[in-house]
mmCIF file with all atom_site columns, C-alpha atoms in Angstrom:
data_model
loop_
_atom_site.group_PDB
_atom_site.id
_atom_site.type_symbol
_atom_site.label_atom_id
_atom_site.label_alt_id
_atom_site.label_comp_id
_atom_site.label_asym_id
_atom_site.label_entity_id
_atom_site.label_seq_id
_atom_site.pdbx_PDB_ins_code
_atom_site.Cartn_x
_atom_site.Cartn_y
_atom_site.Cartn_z
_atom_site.occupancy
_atom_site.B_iso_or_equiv
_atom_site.pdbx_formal_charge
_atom_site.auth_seq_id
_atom_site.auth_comp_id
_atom_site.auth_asym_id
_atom_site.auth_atom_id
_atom_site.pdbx_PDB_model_num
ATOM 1   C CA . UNK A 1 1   ? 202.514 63.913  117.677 1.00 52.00 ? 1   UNK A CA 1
ATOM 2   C CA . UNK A 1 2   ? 200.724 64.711  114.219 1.00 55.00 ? 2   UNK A CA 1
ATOM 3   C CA . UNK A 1 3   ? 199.901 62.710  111.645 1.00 56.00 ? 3   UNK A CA 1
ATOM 4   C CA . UNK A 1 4   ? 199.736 63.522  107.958 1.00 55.00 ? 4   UNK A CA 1
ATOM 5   C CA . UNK A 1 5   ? 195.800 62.874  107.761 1.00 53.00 ? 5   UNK A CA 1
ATOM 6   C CA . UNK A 1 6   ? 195.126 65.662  110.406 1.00 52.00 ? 6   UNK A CA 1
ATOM 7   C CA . UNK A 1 7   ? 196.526 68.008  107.567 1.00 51.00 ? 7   UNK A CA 1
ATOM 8   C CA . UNK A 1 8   ? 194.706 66.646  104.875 1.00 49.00 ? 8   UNK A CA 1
ATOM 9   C CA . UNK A 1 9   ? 191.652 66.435  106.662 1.00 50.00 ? 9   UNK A CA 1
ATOM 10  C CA . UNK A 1 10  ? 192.081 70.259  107.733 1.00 50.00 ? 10  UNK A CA 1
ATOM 11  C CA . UNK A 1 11  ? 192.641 71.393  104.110 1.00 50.00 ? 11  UNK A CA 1
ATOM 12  C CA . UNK A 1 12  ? 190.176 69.121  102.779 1.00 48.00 ? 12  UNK A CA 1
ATOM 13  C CA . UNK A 1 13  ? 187.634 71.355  104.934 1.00 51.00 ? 13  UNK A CA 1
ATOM 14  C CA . UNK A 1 14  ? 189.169 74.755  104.383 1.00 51.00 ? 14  UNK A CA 1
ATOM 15  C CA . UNK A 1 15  ? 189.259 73.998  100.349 1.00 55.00 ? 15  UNK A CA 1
ATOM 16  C CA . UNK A 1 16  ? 185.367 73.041  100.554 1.00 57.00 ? 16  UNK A CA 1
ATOM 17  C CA . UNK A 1 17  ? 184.355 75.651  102.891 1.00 62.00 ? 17  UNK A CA 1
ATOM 18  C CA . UNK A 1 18  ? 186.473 78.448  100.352 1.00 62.00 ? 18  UNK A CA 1
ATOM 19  C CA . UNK A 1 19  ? 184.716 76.135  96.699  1.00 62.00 ? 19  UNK A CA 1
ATOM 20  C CA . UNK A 1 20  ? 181.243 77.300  98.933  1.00 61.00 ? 20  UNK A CA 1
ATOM 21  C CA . UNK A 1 21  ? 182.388 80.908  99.544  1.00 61.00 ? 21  UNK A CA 1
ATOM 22  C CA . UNK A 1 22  ? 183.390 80.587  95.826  1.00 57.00 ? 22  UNK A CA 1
ATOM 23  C CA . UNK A 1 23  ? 179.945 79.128  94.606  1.00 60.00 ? 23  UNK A CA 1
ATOM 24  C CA . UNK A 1 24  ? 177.787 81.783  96.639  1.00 58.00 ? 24  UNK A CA 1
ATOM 25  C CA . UNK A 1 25  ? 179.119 84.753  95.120  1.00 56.00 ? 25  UNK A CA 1
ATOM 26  C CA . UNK A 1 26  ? 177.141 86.162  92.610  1.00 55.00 ? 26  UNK A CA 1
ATOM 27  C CA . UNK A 1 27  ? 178.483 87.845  89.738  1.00 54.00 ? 27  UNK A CA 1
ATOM 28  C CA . UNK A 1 28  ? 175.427 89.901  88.958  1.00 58.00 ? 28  UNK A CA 1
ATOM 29  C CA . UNK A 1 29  ? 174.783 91.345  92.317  1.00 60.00 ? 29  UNK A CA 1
ATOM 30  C CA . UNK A 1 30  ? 176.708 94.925  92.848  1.00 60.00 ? 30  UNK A CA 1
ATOM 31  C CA . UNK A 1 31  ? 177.493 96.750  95.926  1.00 63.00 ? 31  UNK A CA 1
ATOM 32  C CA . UNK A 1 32  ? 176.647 99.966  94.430  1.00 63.00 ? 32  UNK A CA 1
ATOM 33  C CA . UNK A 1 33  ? 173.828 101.721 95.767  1.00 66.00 ? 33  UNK A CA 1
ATOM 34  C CA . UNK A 1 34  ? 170.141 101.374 94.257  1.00 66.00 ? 34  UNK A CA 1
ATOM 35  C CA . UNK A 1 35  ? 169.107 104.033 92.034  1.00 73.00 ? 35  UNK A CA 1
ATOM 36  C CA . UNK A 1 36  ? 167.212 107.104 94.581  1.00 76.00 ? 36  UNK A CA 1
ATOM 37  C CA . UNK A 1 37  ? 163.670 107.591 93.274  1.00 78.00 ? 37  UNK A CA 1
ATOM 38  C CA . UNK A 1 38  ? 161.639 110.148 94.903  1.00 82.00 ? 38  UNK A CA 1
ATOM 39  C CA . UNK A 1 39  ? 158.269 108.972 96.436  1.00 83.00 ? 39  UNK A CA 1
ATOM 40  C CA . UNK A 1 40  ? 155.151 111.367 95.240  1.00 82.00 ? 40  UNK A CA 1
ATOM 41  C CA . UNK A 1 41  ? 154.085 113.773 97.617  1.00 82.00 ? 41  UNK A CA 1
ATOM 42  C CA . UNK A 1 42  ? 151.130 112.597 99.729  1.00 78.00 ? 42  UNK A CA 1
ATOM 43  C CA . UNK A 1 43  ? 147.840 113.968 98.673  1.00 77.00 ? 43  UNK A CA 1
ATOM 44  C CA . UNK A 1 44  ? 146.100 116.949 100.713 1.00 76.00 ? 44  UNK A CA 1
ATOM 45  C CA . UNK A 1 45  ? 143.206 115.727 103.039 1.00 72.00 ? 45  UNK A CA 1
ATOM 46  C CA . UNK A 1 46  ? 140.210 116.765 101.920 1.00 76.00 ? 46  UNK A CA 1
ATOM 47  C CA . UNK A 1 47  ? 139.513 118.088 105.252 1.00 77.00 ? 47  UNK A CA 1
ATOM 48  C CA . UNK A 1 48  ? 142.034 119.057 108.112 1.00 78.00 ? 48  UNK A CA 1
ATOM 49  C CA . UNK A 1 49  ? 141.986 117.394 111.041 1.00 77.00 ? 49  UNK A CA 1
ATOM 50  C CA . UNK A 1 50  ? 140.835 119.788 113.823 1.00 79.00 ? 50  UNK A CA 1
ATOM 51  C CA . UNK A 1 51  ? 140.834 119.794 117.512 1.00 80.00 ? 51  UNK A CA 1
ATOM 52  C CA . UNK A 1 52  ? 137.443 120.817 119.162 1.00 78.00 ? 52  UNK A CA 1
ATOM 53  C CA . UNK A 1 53  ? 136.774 121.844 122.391 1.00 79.00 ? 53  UNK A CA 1
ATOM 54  C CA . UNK A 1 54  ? 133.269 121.443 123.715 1.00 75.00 ? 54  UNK A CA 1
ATOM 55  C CA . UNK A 1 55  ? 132.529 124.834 125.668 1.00 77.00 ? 55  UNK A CA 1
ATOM 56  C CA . UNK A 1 56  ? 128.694 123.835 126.027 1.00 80.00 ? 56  UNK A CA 1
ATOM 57  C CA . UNK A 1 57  ? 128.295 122.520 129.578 1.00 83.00 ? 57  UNK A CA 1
ATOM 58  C CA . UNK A 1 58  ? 125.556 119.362 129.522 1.00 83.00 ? 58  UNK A CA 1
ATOM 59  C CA . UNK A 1 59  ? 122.631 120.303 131.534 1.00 88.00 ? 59  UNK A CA 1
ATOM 60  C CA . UNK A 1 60  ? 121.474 118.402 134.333 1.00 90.00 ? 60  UNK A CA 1
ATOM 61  C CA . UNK A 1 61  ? 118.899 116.103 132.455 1.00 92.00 ? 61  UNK A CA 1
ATOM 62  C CA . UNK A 1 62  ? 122.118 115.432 129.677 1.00 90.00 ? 62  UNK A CA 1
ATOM 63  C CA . UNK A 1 63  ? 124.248 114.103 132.443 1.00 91.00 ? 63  UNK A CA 1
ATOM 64  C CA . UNK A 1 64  ? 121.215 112.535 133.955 1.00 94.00 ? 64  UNK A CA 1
ATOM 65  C CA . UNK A 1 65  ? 120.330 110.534 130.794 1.00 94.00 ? 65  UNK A CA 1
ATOM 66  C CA . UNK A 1 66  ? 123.815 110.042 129.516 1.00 93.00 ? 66  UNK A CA 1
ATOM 67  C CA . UNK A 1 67  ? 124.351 107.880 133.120 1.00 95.00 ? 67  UNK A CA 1
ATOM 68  C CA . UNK A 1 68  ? 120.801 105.862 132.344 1.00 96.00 ? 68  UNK A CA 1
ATOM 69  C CA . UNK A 1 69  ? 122.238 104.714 129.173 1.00 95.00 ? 69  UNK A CA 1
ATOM 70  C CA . UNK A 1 70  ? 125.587 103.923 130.317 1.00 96.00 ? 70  UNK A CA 1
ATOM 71  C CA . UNK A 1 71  ? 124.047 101.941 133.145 1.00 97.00 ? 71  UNK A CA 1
ATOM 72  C CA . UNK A 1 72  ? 121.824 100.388 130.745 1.00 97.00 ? 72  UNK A CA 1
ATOM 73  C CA . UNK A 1 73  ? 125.016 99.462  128.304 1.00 97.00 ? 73  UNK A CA 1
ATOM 74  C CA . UNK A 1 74  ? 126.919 98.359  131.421 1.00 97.00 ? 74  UNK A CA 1
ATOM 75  C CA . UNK A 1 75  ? 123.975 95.803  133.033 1.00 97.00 ? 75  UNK A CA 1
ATOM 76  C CA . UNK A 1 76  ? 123.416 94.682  129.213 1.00 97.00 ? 76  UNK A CA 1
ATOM 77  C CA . UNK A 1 77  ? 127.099 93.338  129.368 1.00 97.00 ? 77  UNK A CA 1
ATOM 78  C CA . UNK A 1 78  ? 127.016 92.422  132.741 1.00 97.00 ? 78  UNK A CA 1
ATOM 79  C CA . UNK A 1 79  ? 124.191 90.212  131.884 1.00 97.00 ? 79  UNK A CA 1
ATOM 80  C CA . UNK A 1 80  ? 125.524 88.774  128.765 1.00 97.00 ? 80  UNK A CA 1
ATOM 81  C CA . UNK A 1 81  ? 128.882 88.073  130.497 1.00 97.00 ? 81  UNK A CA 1
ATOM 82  C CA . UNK A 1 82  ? 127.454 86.141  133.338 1.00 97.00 ? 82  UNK A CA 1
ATOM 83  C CA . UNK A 1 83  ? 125.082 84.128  130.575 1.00 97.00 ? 83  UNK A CA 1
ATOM 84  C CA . UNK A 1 84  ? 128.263 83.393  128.522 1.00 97.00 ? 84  UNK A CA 1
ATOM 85  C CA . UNK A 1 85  ? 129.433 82.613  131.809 1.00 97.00 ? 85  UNK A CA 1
ATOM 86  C CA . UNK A 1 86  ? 126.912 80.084  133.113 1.00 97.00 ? 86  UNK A CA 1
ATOM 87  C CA . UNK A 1 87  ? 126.834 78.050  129.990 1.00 97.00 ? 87  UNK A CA 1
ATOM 88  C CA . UNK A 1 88  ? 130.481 77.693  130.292 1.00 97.00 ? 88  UNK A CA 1
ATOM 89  C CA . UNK A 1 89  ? 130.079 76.548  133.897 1.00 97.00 ? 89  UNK A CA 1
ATOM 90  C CA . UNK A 1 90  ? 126.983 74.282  132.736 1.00 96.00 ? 90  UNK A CA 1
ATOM 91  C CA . UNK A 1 91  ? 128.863 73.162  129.657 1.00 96.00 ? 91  UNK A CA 1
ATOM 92  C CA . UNK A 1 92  ? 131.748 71.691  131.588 1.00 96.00 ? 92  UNK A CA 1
ATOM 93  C CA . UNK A 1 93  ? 129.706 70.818  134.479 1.00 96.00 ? 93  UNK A CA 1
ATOM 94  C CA . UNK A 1 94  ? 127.832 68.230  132.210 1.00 96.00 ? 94  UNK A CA 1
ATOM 95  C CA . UNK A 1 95  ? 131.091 66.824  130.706 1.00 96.00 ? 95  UNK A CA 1
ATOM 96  C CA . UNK A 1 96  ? 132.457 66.324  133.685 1.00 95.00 ? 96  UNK A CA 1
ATOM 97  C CA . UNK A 1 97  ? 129.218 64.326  134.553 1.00 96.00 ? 97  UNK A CA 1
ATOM 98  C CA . UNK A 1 98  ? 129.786 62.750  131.559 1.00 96.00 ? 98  UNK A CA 1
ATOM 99  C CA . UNK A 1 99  ? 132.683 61.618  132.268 1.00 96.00 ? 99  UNK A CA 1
ATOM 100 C CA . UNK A 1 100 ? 131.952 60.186  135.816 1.00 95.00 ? 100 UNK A CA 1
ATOM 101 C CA . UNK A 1 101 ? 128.937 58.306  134.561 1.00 96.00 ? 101 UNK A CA 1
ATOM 102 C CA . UNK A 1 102 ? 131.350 56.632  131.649 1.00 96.00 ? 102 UNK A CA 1
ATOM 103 C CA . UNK A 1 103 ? 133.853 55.593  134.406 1.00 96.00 ? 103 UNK A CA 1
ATOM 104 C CA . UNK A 1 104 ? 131.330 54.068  136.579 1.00 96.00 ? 104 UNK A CA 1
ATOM 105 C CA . UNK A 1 105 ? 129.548 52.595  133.277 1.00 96.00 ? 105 UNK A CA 1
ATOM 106 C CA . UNK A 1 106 ? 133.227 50.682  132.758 1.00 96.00 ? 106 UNK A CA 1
ATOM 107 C CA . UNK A 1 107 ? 133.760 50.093  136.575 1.00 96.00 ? 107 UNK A CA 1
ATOM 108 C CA . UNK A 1 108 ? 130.567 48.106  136.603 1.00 96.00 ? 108 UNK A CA 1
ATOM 109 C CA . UNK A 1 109 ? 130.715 46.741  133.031 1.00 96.00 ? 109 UNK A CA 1
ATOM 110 C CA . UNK A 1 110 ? 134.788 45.316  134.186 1.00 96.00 ? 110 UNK A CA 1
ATOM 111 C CA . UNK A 1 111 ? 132.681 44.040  137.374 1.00 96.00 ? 111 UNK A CA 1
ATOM 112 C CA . UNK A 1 112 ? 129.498 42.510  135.223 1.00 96.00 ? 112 UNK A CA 1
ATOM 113 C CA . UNK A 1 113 ? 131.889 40.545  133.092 1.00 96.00 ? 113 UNK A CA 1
ATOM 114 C CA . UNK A 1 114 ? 134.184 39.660  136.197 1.00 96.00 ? 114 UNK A CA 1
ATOM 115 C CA . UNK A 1 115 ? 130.874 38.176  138.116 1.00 96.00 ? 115 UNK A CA 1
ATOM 116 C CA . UNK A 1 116 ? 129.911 36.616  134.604 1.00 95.00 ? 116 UNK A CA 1
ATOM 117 C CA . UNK A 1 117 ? 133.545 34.573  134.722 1.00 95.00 ? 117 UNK A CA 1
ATOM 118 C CA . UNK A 1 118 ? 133.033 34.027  138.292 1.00 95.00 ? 118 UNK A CA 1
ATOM 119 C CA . UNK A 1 119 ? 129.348 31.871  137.603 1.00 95.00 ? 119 UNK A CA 1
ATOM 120 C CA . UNK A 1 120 ? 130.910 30.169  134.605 1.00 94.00 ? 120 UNK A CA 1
ATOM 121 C CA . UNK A 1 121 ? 133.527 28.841  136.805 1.00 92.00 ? 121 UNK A CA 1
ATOM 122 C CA . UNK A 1 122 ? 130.871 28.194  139.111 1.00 90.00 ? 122 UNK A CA 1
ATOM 123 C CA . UNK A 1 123 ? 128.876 26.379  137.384 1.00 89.00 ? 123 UNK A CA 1
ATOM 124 C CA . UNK A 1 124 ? 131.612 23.919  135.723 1.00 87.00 ? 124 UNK A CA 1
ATOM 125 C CA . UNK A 1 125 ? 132.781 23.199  139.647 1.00 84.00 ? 125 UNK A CA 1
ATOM 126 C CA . UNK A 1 126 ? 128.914 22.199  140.262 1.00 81.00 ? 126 UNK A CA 1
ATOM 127 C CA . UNK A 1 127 ? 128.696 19.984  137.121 1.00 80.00 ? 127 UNK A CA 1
ATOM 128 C CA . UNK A 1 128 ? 131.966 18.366  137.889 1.00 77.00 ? 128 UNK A CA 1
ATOM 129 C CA . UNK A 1 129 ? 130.796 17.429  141.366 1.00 71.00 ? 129 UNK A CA 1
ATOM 130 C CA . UNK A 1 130 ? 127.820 16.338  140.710 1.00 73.00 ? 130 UNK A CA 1
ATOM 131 C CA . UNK A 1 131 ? 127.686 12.505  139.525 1.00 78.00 ? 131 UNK A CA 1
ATOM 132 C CA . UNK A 1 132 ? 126.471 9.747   140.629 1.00 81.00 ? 132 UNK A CA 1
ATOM 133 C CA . UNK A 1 133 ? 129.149 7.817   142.645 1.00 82.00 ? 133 UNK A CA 1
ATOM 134 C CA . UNK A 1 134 ? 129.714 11.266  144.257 1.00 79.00 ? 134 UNK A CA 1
ATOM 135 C CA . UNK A 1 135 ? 126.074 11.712  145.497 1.00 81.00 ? 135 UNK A CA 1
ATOM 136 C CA . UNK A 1 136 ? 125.925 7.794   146.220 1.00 85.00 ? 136 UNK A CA 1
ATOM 137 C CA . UNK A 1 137 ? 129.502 8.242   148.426 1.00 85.00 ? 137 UNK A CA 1
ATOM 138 C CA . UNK A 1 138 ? 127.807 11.564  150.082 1.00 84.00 ? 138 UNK A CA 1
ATOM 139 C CA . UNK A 1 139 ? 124.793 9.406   150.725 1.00 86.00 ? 139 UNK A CA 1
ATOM 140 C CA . UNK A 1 140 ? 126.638 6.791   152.262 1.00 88.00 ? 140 UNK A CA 1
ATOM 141 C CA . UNK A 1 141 ? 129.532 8.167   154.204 1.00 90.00 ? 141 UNK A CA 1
ATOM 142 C CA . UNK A 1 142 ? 128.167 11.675  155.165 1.00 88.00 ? 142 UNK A CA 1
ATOM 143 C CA . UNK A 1 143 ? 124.515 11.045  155.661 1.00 88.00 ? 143 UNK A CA 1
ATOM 144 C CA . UNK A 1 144 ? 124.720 7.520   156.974 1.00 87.00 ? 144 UNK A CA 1
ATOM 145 C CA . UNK A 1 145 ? 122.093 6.266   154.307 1.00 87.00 ? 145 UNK A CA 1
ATOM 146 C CA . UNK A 1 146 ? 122.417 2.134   153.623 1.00 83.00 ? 146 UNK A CA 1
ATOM 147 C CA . UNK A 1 147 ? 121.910 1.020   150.024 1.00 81.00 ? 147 UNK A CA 1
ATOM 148 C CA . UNK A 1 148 ? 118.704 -1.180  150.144 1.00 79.00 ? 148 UNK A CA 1
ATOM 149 C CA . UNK A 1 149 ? 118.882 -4.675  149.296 1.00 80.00 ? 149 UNK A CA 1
ATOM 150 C CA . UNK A 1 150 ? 116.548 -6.938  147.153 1.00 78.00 ? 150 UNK A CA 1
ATOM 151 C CA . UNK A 1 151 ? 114.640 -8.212  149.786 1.00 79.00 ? 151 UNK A CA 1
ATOM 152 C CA . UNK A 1 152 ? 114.147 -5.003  151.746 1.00 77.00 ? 152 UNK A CA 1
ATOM 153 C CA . UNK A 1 153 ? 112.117 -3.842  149.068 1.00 79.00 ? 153 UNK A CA 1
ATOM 154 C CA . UNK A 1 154 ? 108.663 -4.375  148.889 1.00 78.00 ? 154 UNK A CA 1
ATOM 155 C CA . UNK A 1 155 ? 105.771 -3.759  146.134 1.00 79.00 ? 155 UNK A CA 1
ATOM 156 C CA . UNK A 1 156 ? 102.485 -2.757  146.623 1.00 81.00 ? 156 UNK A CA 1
ATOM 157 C CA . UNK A 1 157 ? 99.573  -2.542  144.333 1.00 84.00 ? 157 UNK A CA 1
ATOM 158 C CA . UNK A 1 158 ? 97.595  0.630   144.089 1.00 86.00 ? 158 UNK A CA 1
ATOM 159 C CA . UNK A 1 159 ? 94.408  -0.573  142.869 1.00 89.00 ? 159 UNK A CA 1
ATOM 160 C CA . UNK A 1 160 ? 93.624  -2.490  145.631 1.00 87.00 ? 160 UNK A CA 1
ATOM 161 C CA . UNK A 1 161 ? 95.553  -0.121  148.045 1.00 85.00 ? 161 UNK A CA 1
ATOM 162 C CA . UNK A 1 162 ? 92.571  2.286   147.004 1.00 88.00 ? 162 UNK A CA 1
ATOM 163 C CA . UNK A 1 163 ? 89.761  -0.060  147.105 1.00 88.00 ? 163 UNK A CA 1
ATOM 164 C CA . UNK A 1 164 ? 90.731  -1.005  150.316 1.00 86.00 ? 164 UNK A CA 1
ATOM 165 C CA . UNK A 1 165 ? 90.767  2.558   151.542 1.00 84.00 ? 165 UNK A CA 1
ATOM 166 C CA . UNK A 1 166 ? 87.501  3.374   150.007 1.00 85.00 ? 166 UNK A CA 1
ATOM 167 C CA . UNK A 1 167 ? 85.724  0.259   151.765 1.00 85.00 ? 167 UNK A CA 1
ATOM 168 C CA . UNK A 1 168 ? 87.479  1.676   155.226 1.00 83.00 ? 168 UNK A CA 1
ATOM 169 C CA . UNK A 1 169 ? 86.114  5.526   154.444 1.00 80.00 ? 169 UNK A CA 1
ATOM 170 C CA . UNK A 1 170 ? 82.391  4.387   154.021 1.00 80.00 ? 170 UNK A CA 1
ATOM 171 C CA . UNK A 1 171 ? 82.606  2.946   157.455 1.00 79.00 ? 171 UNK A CA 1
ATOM 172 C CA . UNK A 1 172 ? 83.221  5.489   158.839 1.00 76.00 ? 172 UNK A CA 1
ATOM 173 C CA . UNK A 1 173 ? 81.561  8.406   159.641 1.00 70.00 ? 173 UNK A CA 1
ATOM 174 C CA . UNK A 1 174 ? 81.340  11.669  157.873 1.00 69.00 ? 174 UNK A CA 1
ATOM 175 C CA . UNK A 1 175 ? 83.299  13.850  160.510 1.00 68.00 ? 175 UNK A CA 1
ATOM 176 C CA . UNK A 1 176 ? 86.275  11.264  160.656 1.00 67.00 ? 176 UNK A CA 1
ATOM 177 C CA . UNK A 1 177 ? 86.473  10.996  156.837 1.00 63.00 ? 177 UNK A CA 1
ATOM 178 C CA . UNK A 1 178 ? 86.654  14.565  156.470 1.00 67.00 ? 178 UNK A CA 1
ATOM 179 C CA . UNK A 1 179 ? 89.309  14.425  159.965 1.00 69.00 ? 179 UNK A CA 1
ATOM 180 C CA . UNK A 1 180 ? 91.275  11.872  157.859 1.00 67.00 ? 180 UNK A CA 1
ATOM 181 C CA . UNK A 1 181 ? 91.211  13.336  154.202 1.00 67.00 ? 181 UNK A CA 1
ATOM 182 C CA . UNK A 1 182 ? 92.396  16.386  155.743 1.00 58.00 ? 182 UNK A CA 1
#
């Protein structure tokens, strides 16, 4: 079954693809071939390029001291190589020291704060339970302490509790003062 929409639609897209093919062509473009121009010659070398042969044989000492100074070119960049190579090493070495040290620094830093939160609690459970009825009821009912009573308690002058124990030390001898003093 078809409707009359599928059609439209269908040459609705075919018009605007063909107003686009339309549109893109361009009047002033040709398909005719560009004009041939001939490229200059290249100029002569100055010089030809030759192939030599070397039919000198290198003497002994040659060969001798063309091996020193390859050996010396190839320890030169063996040694610069393994420098290069050893501050590489070192250079990542140290950041990933760096990088242990920062995650213990934040380890203890989230356990400094943690022990910080931990006294502050701490210490407003200790002023809570510390008041006076709550010492006076540990007192009592823990300890076994009895509250004293007004005539339990007795007064006692220190003036003449000191003349009294002067009088008794110059009675005595020397060796039982200094026994009793301490």
């Amino acid at each position: 079954m078809t409707n009359t929409n599928d059609f439209r639609r269908y040459s609705y897209s075919a018009d605007l693809e063909t107003t686009n093919a339309v549109n893109a062509f361009n009047q002033t473009r040709s398909s005719a071939a560009p004009k041939f121009v001939p490229e200059p010659p290249m100029p002569k070398r100055r010089r030809e390029l030759s192939v030599s042969t070397n039919e000198r044989l290198k003497s002994r000492e040659e060969l001798v001291a063309s091996q020193r100074l390859a050996l010396k070119q190839v320890v030169t960049i063996v040694a610069v190589l393994s420098l290069a190579a050893a501050m590489l090493f070192g250079t990542l070495f140290t950041y990933a020291k760096k990088n242990e040290y920062t995650r213990e620094i934040a380890n203890l830093k989230t356990e400094l704060s943690r022990e910080v939160n931990q006294n502050i609690c701490t210490n407003a459970e200790l002023e809570a339970l510390v008041t006076i009825d709550q010492i006076e009821d540990y007192a009592v009912n823990k300890l076994g302490m009895v509250k004293l009573q007004s005539d339990q308690i007795r007064y006692i002058d220190v003036e003449k509790y000191k003349e009294e124990r002067m009088v008794s030390l110059r009675d005595q001898s020397p060796g039982a003062v200094a026994d009793s003093i301490g």
